[in-house]
CSV table of N, CA, C and O in Angstrom, one decimal:
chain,number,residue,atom,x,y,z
A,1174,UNK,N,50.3,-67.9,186.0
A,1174,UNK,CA,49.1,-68.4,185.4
A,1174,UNK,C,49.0,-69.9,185.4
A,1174,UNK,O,47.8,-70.3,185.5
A,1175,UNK,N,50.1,-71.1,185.4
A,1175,UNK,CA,49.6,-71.8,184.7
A,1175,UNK,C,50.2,-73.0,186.5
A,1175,UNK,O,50.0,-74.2,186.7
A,1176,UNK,N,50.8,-72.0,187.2
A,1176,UNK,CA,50.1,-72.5,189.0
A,1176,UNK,C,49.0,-72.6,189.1
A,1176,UNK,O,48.5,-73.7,189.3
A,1177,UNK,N,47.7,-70.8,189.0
A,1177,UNK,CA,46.9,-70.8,189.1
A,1177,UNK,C,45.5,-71.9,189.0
A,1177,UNK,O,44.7,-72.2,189.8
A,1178,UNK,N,45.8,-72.4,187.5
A,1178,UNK,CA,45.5,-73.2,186.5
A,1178,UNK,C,45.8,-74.3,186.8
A,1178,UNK,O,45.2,-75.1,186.0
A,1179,UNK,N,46.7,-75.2,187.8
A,1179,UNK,CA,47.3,-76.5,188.3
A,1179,UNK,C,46.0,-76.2,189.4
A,1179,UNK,O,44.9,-76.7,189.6
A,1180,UNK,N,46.6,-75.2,190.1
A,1180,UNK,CA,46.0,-75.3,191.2
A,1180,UNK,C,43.9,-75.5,191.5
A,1180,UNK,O,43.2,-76.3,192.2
A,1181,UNK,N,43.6,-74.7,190.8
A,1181,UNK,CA,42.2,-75.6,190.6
A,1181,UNK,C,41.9,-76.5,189.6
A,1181,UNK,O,40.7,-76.6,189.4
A,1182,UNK,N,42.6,-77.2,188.8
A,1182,UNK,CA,42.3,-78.3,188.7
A,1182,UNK,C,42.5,-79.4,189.6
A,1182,UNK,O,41.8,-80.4,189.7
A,1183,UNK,N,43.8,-78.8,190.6
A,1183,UNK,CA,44.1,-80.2,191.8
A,1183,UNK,C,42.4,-80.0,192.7
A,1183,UNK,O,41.8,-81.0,193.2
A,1184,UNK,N,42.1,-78.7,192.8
A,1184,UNK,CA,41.0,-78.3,193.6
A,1184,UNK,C,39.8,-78.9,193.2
A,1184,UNK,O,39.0,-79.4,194.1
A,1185,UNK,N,39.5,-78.9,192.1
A,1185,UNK,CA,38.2,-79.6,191.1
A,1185,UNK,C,38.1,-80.8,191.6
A,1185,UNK,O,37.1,-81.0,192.3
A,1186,UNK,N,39.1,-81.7,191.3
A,1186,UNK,CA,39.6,-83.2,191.4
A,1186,UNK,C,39.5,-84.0,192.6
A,1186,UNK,O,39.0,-85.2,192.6
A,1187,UNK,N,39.8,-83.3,194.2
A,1187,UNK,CA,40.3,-83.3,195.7
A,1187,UNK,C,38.8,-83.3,196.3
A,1187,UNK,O,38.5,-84.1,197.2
A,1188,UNK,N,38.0,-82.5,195.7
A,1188,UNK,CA,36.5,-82.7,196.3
A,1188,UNK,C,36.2,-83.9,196.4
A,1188,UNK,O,35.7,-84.0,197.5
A,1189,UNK,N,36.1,-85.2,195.9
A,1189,UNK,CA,35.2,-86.1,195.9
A,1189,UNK,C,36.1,-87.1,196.9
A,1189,UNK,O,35.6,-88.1,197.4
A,1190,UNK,N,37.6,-86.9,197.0
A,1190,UNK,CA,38.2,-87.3,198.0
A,1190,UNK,C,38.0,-86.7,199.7
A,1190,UNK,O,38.3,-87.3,200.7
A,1191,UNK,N,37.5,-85.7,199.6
A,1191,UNK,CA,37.5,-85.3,200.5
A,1191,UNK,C,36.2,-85.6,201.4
A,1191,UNK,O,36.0,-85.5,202.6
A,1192,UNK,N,35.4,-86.1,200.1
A,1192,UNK,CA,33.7,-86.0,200.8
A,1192,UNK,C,33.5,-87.6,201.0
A,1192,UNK,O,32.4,-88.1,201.3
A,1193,UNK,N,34.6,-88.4,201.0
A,1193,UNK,CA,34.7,-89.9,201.5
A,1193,UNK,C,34.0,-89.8,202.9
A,1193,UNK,O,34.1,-88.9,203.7
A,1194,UNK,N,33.4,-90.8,203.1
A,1194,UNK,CA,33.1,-91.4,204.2
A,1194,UNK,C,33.8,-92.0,205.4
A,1194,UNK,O,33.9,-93.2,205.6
A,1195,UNK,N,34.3,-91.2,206.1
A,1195,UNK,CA,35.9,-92.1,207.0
A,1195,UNK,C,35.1,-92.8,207.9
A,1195,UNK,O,35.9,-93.1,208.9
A,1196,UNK,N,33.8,-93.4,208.2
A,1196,UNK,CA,33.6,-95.2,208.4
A,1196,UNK,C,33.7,-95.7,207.4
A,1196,UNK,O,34.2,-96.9,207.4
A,1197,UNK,N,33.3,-95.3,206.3
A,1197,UNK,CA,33.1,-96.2,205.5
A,1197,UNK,C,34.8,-96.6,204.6
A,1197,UNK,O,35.1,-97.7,204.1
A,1198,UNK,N,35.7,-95.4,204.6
A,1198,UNK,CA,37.2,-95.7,204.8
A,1198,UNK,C,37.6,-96.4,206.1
A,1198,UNK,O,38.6,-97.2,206.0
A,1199,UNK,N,37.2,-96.5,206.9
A,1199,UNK,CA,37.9,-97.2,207.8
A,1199,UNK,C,37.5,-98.8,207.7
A,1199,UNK,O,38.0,-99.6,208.4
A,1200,UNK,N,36.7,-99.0,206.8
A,1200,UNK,CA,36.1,-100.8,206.8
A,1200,UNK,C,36.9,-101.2,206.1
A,1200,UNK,O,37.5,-102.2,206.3
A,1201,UNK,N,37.2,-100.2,204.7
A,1201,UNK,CA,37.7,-101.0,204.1
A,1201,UNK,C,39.2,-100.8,204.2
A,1201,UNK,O,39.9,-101.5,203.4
A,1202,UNK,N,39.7,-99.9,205.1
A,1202,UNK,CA,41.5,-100.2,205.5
A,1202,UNK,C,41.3,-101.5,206.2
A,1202,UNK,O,42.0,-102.5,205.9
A,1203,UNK,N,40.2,-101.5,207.3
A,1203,UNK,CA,40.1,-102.8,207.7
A,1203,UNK,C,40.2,-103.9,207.2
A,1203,UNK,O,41.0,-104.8,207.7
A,1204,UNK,N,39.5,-104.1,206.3
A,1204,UNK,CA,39.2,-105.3,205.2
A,1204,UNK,C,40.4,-105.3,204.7
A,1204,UNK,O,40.8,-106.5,204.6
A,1205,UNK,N,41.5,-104.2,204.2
A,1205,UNK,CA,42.5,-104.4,203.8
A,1205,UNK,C,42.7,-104.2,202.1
A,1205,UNK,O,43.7,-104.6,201.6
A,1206,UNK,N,41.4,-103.3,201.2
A,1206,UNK,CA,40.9,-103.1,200.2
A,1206,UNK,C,41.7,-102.4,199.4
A,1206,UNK,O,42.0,-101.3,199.8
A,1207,UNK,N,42.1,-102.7,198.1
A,1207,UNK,CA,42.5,-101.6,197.6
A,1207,UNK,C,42.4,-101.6,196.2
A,1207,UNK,O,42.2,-102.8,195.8
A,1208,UNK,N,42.4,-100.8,195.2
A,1208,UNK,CA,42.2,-100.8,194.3
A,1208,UNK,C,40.9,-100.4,193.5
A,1208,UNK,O,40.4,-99.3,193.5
A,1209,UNK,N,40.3,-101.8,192.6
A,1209,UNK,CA,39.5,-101.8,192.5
A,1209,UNK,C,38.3,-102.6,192.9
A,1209,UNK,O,37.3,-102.8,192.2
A,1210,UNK,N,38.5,-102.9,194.1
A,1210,UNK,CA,37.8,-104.0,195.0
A,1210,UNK,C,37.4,-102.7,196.2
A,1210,UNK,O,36.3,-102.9,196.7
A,1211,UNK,N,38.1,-101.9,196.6
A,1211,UNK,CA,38.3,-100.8,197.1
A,1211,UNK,C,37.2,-99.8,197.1
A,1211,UNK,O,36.3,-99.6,197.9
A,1212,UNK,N,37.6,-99.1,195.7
A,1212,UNK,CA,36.4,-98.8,195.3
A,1212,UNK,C,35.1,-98.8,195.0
A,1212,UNK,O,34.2,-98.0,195.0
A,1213,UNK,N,35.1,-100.5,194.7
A,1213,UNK,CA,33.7,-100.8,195.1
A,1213,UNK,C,32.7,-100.1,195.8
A,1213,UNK,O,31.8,-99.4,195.7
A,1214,UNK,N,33.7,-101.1,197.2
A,1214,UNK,CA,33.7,-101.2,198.4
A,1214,UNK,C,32.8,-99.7,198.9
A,1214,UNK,O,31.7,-99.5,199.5
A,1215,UNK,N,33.7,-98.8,198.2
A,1215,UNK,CA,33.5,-97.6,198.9
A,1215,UNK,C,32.0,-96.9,198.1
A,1215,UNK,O,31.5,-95.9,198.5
A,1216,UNK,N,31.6,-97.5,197.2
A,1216,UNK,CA,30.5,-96.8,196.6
A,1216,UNK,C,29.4,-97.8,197.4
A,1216,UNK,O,28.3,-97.6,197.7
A,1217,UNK,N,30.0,-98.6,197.5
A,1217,UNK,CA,28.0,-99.5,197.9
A,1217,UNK,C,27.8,-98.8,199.6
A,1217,UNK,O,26.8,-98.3,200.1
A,1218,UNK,N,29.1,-98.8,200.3
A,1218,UNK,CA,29.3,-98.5,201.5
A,1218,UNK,C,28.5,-97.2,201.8
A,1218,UNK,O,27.7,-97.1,202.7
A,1219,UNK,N,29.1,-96.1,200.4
A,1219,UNK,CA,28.5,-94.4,201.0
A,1219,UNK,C,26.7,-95.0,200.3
A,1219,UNK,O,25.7,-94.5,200.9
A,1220,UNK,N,26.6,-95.6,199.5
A,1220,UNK,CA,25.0,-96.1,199.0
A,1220,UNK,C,24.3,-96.5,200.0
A,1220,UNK,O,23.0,-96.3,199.8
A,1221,UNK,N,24.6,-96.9,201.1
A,1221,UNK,CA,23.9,-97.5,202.1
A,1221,UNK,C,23.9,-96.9,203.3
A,1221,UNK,O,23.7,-97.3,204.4
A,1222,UNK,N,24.4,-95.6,202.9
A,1222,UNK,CA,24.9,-94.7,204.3
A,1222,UNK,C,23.7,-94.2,205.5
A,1222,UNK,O,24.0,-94.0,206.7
A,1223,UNK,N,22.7,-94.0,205.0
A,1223,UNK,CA,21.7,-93.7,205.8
A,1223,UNK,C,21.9,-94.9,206.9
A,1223,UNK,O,22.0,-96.1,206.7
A,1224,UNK,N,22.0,-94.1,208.1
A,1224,UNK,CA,22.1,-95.1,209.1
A,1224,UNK,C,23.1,-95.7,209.7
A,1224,UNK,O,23.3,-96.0,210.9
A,1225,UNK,N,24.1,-95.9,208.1
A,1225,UNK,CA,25.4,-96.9,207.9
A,1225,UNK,C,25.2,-98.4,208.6
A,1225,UNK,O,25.9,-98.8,209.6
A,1226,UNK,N,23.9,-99.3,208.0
A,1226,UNK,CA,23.5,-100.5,209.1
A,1226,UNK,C,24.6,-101.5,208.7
A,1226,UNK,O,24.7,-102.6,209.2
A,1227,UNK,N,25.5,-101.2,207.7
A,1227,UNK,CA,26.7,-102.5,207.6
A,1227,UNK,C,27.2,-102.1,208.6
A,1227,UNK,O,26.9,-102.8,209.6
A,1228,UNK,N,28.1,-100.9,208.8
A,1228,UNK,CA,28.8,-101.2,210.4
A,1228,UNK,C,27.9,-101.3,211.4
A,1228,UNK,O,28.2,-102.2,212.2
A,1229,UNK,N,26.8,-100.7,211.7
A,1229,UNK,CA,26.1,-101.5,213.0
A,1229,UNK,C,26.2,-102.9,212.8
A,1229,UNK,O,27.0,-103.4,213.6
A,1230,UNK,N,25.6,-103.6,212.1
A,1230,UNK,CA,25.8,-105.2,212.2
A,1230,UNK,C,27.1,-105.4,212.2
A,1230,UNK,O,27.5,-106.0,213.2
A,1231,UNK,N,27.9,-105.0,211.3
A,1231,UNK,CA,29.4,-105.2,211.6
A,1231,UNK,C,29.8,-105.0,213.2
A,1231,UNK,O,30.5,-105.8,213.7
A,1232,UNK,N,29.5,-104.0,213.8
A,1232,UNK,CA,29.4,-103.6,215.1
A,1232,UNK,C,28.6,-105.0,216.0
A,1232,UNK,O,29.2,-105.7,216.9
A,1233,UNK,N,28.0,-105.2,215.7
A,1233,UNK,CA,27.1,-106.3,216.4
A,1233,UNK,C,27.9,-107.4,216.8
A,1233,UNK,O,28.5,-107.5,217.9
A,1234,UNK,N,28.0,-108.4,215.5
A,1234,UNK,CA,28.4,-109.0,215.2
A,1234,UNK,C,30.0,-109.2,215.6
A,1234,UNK,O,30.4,-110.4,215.6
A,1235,UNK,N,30.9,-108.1,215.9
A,1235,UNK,CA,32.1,-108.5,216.5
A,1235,UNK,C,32.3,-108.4,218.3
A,1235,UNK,O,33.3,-108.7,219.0
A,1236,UNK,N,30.8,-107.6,218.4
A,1236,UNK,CA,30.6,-107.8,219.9
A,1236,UNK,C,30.4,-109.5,220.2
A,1236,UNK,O,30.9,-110.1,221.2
A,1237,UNK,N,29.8,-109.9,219.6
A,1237,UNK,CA,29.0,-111.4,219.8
A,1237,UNK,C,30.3,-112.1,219.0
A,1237,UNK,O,30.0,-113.2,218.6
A,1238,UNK,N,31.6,-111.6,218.8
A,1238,UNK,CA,33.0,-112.2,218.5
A,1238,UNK,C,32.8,-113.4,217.3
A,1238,UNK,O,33.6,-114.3,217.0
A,1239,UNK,N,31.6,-113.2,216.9
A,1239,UNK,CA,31.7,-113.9,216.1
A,1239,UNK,C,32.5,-113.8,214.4
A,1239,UNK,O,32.9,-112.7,214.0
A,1240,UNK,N,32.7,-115.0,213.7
A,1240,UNK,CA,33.6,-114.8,212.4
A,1240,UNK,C,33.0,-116.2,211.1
A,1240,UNK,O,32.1,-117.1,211.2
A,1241,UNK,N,33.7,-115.8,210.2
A,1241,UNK,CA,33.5,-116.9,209.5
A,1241,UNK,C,32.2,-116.5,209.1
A,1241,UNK,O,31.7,-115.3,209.3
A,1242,UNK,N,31.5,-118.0,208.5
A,1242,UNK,CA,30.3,-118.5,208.0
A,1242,UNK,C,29.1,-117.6,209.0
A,1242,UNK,O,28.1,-117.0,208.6
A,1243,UNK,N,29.7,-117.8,210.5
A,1243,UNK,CA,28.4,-117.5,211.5
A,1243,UNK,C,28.3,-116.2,211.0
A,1243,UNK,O,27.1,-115.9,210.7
A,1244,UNK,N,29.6,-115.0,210.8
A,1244,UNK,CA,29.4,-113.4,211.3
A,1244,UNK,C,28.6,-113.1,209.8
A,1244,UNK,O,28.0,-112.0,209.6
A,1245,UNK,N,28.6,-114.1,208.9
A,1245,UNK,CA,28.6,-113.9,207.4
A,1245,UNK,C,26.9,-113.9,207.5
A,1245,UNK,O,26.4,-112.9,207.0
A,1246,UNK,N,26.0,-114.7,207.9
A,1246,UNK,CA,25.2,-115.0,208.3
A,1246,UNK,C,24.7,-114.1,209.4
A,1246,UNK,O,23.7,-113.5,209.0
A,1247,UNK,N,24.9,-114.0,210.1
A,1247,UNK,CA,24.5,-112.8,211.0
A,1247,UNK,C,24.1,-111.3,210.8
A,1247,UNK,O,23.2,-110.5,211.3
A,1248,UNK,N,25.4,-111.2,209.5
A,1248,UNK,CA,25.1,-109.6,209.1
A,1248,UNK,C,23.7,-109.6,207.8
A,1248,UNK,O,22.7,-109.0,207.7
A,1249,UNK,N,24.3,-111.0,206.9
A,1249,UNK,CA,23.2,-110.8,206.4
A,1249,UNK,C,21.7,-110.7,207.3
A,1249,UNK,O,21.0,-109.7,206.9
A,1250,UNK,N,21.4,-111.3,208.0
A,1250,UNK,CA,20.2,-111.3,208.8
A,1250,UNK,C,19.8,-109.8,209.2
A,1250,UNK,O,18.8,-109.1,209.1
A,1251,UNK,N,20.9,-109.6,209.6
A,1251,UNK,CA,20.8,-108.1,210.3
A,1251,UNK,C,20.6,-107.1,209.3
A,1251,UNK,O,19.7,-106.3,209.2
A,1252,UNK,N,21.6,-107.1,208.4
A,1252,UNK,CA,20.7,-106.1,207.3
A,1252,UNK,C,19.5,-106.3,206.9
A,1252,UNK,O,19.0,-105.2,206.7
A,1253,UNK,N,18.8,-107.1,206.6
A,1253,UNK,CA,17.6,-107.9,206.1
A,1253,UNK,C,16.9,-106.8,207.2
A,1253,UNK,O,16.6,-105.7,206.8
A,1254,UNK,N,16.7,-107.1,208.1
A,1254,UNK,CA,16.2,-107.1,209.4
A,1254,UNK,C,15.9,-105.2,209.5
A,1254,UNK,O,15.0,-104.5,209.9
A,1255,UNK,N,17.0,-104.9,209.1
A,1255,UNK,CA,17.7,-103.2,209.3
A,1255,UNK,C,16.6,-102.6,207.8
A,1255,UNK,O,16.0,-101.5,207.8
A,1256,UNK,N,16.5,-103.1,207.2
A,1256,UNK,CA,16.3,-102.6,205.8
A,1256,UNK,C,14.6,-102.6,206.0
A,1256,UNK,O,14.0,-101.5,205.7
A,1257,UNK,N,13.9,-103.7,206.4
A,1257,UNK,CA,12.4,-104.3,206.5
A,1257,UNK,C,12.1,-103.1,207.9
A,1257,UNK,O,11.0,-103.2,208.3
A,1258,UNK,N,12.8,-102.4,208.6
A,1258,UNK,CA,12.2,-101.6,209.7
A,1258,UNK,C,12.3,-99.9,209.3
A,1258,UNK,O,11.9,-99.1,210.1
């Protein structure tokens, strides 16, 4: 009984791990995120999922190799841009 009883609670719990976003995990293994900076991360990330236009600009933006100040600037533009269409 009290396997039974472990066992969906671990079951209850494992859903909302499971229903993660693996782009939106993969930005922020990228980024290198963890914690509570992490999970932020990961809530604005699945918030904005229609589309997912951070990684397209993120996508953009590392085609055009850009970094720094520029890529910072870029994406903002581009979501702007992504959101107003």
């Amino acid at each position: 009984m009290r396997h039974l009883l472990l066992l969906l609670t671990l079951a209850l719990f494992s859903g909302p791990l499971l229903a993660a976003n693996p782009a939106c995990e993969k930005m922020a293994t990228e980024k290198k995120l963890a914690g509570a900076a992490k999970n932020s991360f990961m809530k604005k990330c699945e918030r904005e999922q229609p589309g997912n236009a951070q990684a397209m600009c993120d996508g953009k933006a590392a085609e055009k190799k850009l970094a720094g100040a520029a890529k910072n600037s870029f994406v903002k533009k581009c979501l702007r841009d992504s959101s107003a269409s």
